[in-house]
mmCIF file of C-alpha atoms and ligand atoms in Angstrom:
data_model
loop_
_atom_site.group_PDB
_atom_site.id
_atom_site.type_symbol
_atom_site.label_atom_id
_atom_site.label_comp_id
_atom_site.label_asym_id
_atom_site.label_seq_id
_atom_site.Cartn_x
_atom_site.Cartn_y
_atom_site.Cartn_z
ATOM 1 C CA MET A 208 -1.605 19.901 27.930
ATOM 2 C CA SER A 209 -0.235 16.170 27.948
ATOM 3 C CA ALA A 210 -1.207 12.967 26.850
ATOM 4 C CA ARG A 211 -1.101 9.613 27.768
ATOM 5 C CA ILE A 212 -1.421 5.843 26.539
ATOM 6 C CA GLU A 213 -3.083 4.125 29.330
ATOM 7 C CA PRO A 214 -4.656 0.095 28.949
ATOM 8 C CA GLY A 215 -7.650 -0.635 30.192
ATOM 9 C CA ALA A 216 -10.664 1.138 31.269
ATOM 10 C CA GLY A 217 -11.141 4.968 31.322
ATOM 11 C CA PRO A 218 -14.470 7.927 30.147
ATOM 12 C CA THR A 219 -14.884 7.582 25.772
ATOM 13 C CA GLY A 220 -14.329 10.298 24.145
ATOM 14 C CA ARG A 221 -16.033 8.490 21.195
ATOM 15 C CA HIS A 222 -17.243 12.181 20.390
ATOM 16 C CA ALA A 223 -14.690 14.637 21.112
ATOM 17 C CA GLY A 224 -13.965 15.526 17.563
ATOM 18 C CA GLY A 225 -12.027 18.623 16.578
ATOM 19 C CA MET A 226 -11.165 19.566 20.944
ATOM 20 C CA PHE A 227 -8.737 17.464 20.785
ATOM 21 C CA ALA A 228 -6.047 18.673 19.269
ATOM 22 C CA ALA A 229 -3.172 16.716 18.177
ATOM 23 C CA THR A 230 -0.542 18.412 18.991
ATOM 24 C CA ALA A 231 -1.631 16.319 22.692
ATOM 25 C CA MET A 232 -0.287 13.423 20.773
ATOM 26 C CA HIS A 233 3.073 14.714 19.409
ATOM 27 C CA ARG A 234 3.663 15.897 23.338
ATOM 28 C CA ASP A 235 3.615 12.164 23.820
ATOM 29 C CA SER A 236 6.720 10.976 25.305
ATOM 30 C CA ASN A 237 5.730 6.688 26.137
ATOM 31 C CA GLY A 238 2.602 5.878 24.375
ATOM 32 C CA ASN A 239 4.024 2.778 22.204
ATOM 33 C CA ALA A 240 0.499 2.402 21.429
ATOM 34 C CA LEU A 241 -0.004 5.298 19.123
ATOM 35 C CA HIS A 242 2.831 3.530 16.828
ATOM 36 C CA ALA A 243 0.897 0.592 16.871
ATOM 37 C CA PRO A 244 0.337 -0.179 13.274
ATOM 38 C CA VAL A 245 -3.063 0.199 12.385
ATOM 39 C CA LEU A 246 -5.488 -1.330 9.479
ATOM 40 C CA VAL A 247 -6.869 1.321 7.173
ATOM 41 C CA LEU A 248 -9.859 0.096 4.822
ATOM 42 C CA ASN A 249 -11.335 2.450 2.359
ATOM 43 C CA ALA A 250 -15.133 3.153 2.754
ATOM 44 C CA SER A 251 -15.585 -0.142 0.326
ATOM 45 C CA TYR A 252 -14.389 -1.727 3.327
ATOM 46 C CA GLU A 253 -11.478 -2.903 1.308
ATOM 47 C CA PRO A 254 -7.447 -2.915 3.232
ATOM 48 C CA ILE A 255 -5.364 -0.521 1.643
ATOM 49 C CA ASN A 256 -3.057 0.126 3.990
ATOM 50 C CA VAL A 257 -1.881 0.486 6.906
ATOM 51 C CA CYS A 258 -0.599 4.118 9.434
ATOM 52 C CA ALA A 259 0.820 3.720 13.110
ATOM 53 C CA ALA A 260 -1.757 4.286 15.154
ATOM 54 C CA ARG A 261 -1.204 8.269 15.857
ATOM 55 C CA ARG A 262 -1.979 8.627 12.129
ATOM 56 C CA ALA A 263 -5.487 7.101 12.154
ATOM 57 C CA LEU A 264 -6.644 9.311 15.246
ATOM 58 C CA VAL A 265 -5.506 12.584 13.645
ATOM 59 C CA LEU A 266 -7.856 11.025 10.871
ATOM 60 C CA VAL A 267 -11.253 10.095 12.496
ATOM 61 C CA LEU A 268 -10.749 12.730 14.172
ATOM 62 C CA LYS A 269 -10.464 14.746 10.997
ATOM 63 C CA GLY A 270 -13.540 13.454 10.729
ATOM 64 C CA VAL A 271 -12.147 11.645 7.176
ATOM 65 C CA ALA A 272 -12.211 8.186 8.618
ATOM 66 C CA MET A 273 -13.928 6.145 11.590
ATOM 67 C CA THR A 274 -12.681 3.628 13.394
ATOM 68 C CA GLU A 275 -14.333 -0.012 13.066
ATOM 69 C CA GLU A 276 -12.138 -2.049 15.866
ATOM 70 C CA GLU A 277 -10.553 -0.833 18.766
ATOM 71 C CA ASN A 278 -7.462 -2.049 19.982
ATOM 72 C CA GLY A 279 -8.142 -1.801 23.930
ATOM 73 C CA HIS A 280 -6.036 1.405 24.106
ATOM 74 C CA PHE A 281 -7.158 5.195 25.627
ATOM 75 C CA LEU A 282 -5.693 7.985 24.377
ATOM 76 C CA HIS A 283 -5.742 10.325 27.476
ATOM 77 C CA ALA A 284 -5.964 13.739 26.919
ATOM 78 C CA ALA A 285 -6.844 16.851 29.526
ATOM 79 C CA ARG A 286 -9.802 15.640 30.414
ATOM 80 C CA ILE A 287 -10.559 13.458 26.936
ATOM 81 C CA ALA A 288 -9.644 10.220 26.493
ATOM 82 C CA MET A 289 -10.246 7.976 22.638
ATOM 83 C CA ARG A 290 -9.882 4.592 22.243
ATOM 84 C CA VAL A 291 -7.234 3.334 20.124
ATOM 85 C CA PRO A 292 -8.066 2.478 17.377
ATOM 86 C CA SER A 293 -6.865 -1.436 15.546
ATOM 87 C CA VAL A 294 -8.635 -1.092 12.273
ATOM 88 C CA ILE A 295 -10.101 2.324 10.335
ATOM 89 C CA ARG A 296 -12.017 2.494 7.425
ATOM 90 C CA LEU A 297 -12.433 6.513 5.645
ATOM 91 C CA LEU A 298 -15.976 7.620 5.159
ATOM 92 C CA GLU A 299 -14.940 8.562 1.336
ATOM 93 C CA TYR A 300 -14.281 5.842 -1.112
ATOM 94 C CA ARG A 301 -10.780 6.720 -2.212
ATOM 95 C CA ARG A 302 -9.600 5.973 -5.985
ATOM 96 C CA ILE A 303 -6.532 3.913 -5.116
ATOM 97 C CA PRO A 304 -4.396 4.803 -7.800
ATOM 98 C CA HIS A 305 -2.425 1.215 -10.360
ATOM 99 C CA GLN A 306 -2.746 -0.859 -7.617
ATOM 100 C CA SER A 307 -6.346 -2.774 -9.385
ATOM 101 C CA ARG A 308 -5.055 -2.064 -12.327
ATOM 102 C CA ALA A 309 -5.017 -4.711 -15.267
ATOM 103 C CA LEU A 310 -2.275 -6.516 -16.619
ATOM 104 C CA SER A 311 -1.862 -4.361 -20.073
ATOM 105 C CA ARG A 312 0.405 -2.596 -22.270
ATOM 106 C CA LYS A 313 -0.485 0.889 -21.381
ATOM 107 C CA ASN A 314 -0.131 -0.266 -17.586
ATOM 108 C CA ILE A 315 3.246 -1.722 -17.684
ATOM 109 C CA LEU A 316 3.865 1.140 -19.539
ATOM 110 C CA LEU A 317 2.862 2.832 -16.910
ATOM 111 C CA ARG A 318 4.107 0.858 -14.082
ATOM 112 C CA ASP A 319 7.502 1.311 -16.387
ATOM 113 C CA ARG A 320 7.721 5.188 -17.177
ATOM 114 C CA ASN A 321 7.773 4.887 -20.432
ATOM 115 C CA THR A 322 10.942 4.126 -20.022
ATOM 116 C CA CYS A 323 13.466 1.238 -22.030
ATOM 117 C CA GLN A 324 14.205 -1.481 -19.166
ATOM 118 C CA TYR A 325 16.926 -1.537 -20.180
ATOM 119 C CA CYS A 326 18.957 1.770 -22.340
ATOM 120 C CA ALA A 327 16.871 3.615 -19.373
ATOM 121 C CA THR A 328 15.527 5.891 -23.193
ATOM 122 C CA VAL A 329 12.119 7.235 -21.973
ATOM 123 C CA LEU A 330 10.024 7.857 -25.120
ATOM 124 C CA PRO A 331 6.018 8.248 -25.693
ATOM 125 C CA SER A 332 4.322 4.542 -25.954
ATOM 126 C CA GLY A 333 4.120 4.635 -29.642
ATOM 127 C CA GLU A 334 7.838 3.844 -29.675
ATOM 128 C CA LEU A 335 7.964 0.909 -27.042
ATOM 129 C CA THR A 336 7.181 -2.513 -27.417
ATOM 130 C CA LEU A 337 6.289 -4.107 -24.378
ATOM 131 C CA ASP A 338 9.701 -6.901 -23.909
ATOM 132 C CA HIS A 339 9.118 -10.875 -22.418
ATOM 133 C CA VAL A 340 12.361 -10.876 -19.833
ATOM 134 C CA ILE A 341 12.230 -14.853 -20.483
ATOM 135 C CA PRO A 342 11.521 -14.675 -23.919
ATOM 136 C CA ARG A 343 7.798 -16.585 -24.505
ATOM 137 C CA SER A 344 9.245 -19.183 -27.026
ATOM 138 C CA ARG A 345 10.968 -20.665 -23.842
ATOM 139 C CA GLY A 346 8.477 -20.391 -21.443
ATOM 140 C CA GLY A 347 8.404 -17.396 -20.550
ATOM 141 C CA SER A 348 4.697 -15.691 -19.082
ATOM 142 C CA SER A 349 2.703 -12.793 -20.054
ATOM 143 C CA THR A 350 2.626 -11.391 -16.355
ATOM 144 C CA TRP A 351 3.631 -8.480 -14.750
ATOM 145 C CA GLU A 352 6.537 -10.048 -13.018
ATOM 146 C CA ASN A 353 7.982 -10.752 -16.722
ATOM 147 C CA LEU A 354 6.878 -7.875 -19.030
ATOM 148 C CA VAL A 355 8.616 -4.704 -19.577
ATOM 149 C CA ALA A 356 8.776 -1.959 -21.326
ATOM 150 C CA CYS A 357 11.185 -2.109 -23.859
ATOM 151 C CA CYS A 358 12.620 0.385 -26.923
ATOM 152 C CA HIS A 359 12.627 -1.207 -30.413
ATOM 153 C CA PRO A 360 16.519 -1.720 -30.703
ATOM 154 C CA CYS A 361 17.146 -3.010 -27.456
ATOM 155 C CA ASN A 362 14.226 -5.257 -27.717
ATOM 156 C CA ARG A 363 15.752 -6.818 -31.361
ATOM 157 C CA ARG A 364 18.836 -7.297 -29.824
ATOM 158 C CA LYS A 365 17.886 -8.908 -27.611
ATOM 159 C CA GLY A 366 15.840 -11.120 -29.590
ATOM 160 C CA ASN A 367 15.091 -14.821 -27.889
ATOM 161 C CA GLN A 368 17.060 -14.683 -24.855
ATOM 162 C CA PHE A 369 17.624 -14.525 -21.702
ATOM 163 C CA PRO A 370 19.418 -10.699 -20.612
ATOM 164 C CA PRO A 371 22.487 -12.165 -19.426
ATOM 165 C CA GLU A 372 22.464 -13.857 -22.532
ATOM 166 C CA ALA A 373 22.202 -10.633 -25.111
ATOM 167 C CA GLY A 374 24.281 -9.175 -22.867
ATOM 168 C CA MET A 375 21.443 -6.723 -21.366
ATOM 169 C CA LYS A 376 20.552 -6.646 -17.924
ATOM 170 C CA LEU A 377 16.993 -4.595 -16.310
ATOM 171 C CA MET A 378 17.161 -1.841 -14.665
ATOM 172 C CA ARG A 379 15.332 -2.934 -12.097
ATOM 173 C CA GLU A 380 13.349 -5.774 -11.382
ATOM 174 C CA PRO A 381 9.654 -5.699 -12.873
ATOM 175 C CA ARG A 382 6.946 -6.523 -10.279
ATOM 176 C CA ALA A 383 3.307 -5.704 -10.091
ATOM 177 C CA PHE A 384 1.508 -2.660 -9.126
ATOM 178 C CA ASN A 385 1.008 -2.621 -5.572
ATOM 179 C CA LEU A 386 -2.239 -4.585 -4.310
ATOM 180 C CA HIS A 387 -0.523 -8.006 -3.967
ATOM 181 C CA THR A 388 2.642 -6.347 -2.247
ATOM 182 C CA SER A 389 0.911 -4.848 -0.011
ATOM 183 C CA ARG A 390 -1.526 -7.546 0.665
ATOM 184 C CA HIS A 391 1.505 -9.826 1.496
ATOM 185 C CA ILE A 392 2.675 -7.594 3.661
ATOM 186 C CA MET A 393 -1.102 -6.522 5.331
ATOM 187 C CA ARG A 394 -0.955 -10.801 5.578
ATOM 188 C CA LEU A 395 2.044 -10.313 7.770
ATOM 189 C CA MET A 396 1.233 -7.366 10.126
ATOM 190 C CA GLY A 397 -1.864 -9.045 10.424
ATOM 191 C CA ARG A 398 -1.251 -11.887 11.831
ATOM 192 C CA SER A 399 -0.570 -11.327 14.893
ATOM 193 C CA ASP A 400 -3.766 -8.849 15.196
ATOM 194 C CA ASP A 401 -6.834 -11.163 14.732
ATOM 195 C CA LYS A 402 -9.152 -7.553 14.696
ATOM 196 C CA TRP A 403 -7.658 -7.452 11.367
ATOM 197 C CA ARG A 404 -8.051 -11.219 10.223
ATOM 198 C CA LYS A 405 -11.784 -10.535 9.374
ATOM 199 C CA TYR A 406 -10.359 -7.507 6.649
ATOM 200 C CA LEU A 407 -6.939 -9.562 5.271
ATOM 201 C CA PHE A 408 -8.720 -13.466 4.830
ATOM 202 C CA TYR A 409 -10.836 -13.176 2.408
HETATM 203 ZN ZN1 LIG B 86 16.280 -0.098 -24.924
#
């Protein structure tokens, strides 16, 4: 069995179901369309991810997701042709950990895995505090990007200084949990695909 991608017409096989083996797709050798990015929506239509068309087709065939938008290509395998999706939507709502979580002490500690971001000591939540990287007294705000988990000794040592002033260095740049970042990436990618727009720009 071989699979190939062709633009344009062909019989549709939207109800092909499980007969259409995923192995057929793995043998495809020239299917760039199978690598095309597909926007993945939660059951609630909230964009949550981008995956390759190949993966999206598997999710549709397994009955995990349904096609919301097509990209105009067909995947042919055996006697079945299937439209390649551009946007799919999960049929069951999937809770996305972290992404929509509010800024809170608990979530900062979760993001930083209860690890002091200056000395790398792992401590129970009760023994950690939150440090403003840019001190509040010097204009630092309480944001994902300016708050890190910190042990009490490091917090005392840092005081009202910027990290370099105290001879300290962050283990890594603090970032928000991913909702914002991933939306931004999806927007950049979706800029070329009109079919994504209505799901990304709202
Ligand atoms: Zn520390």
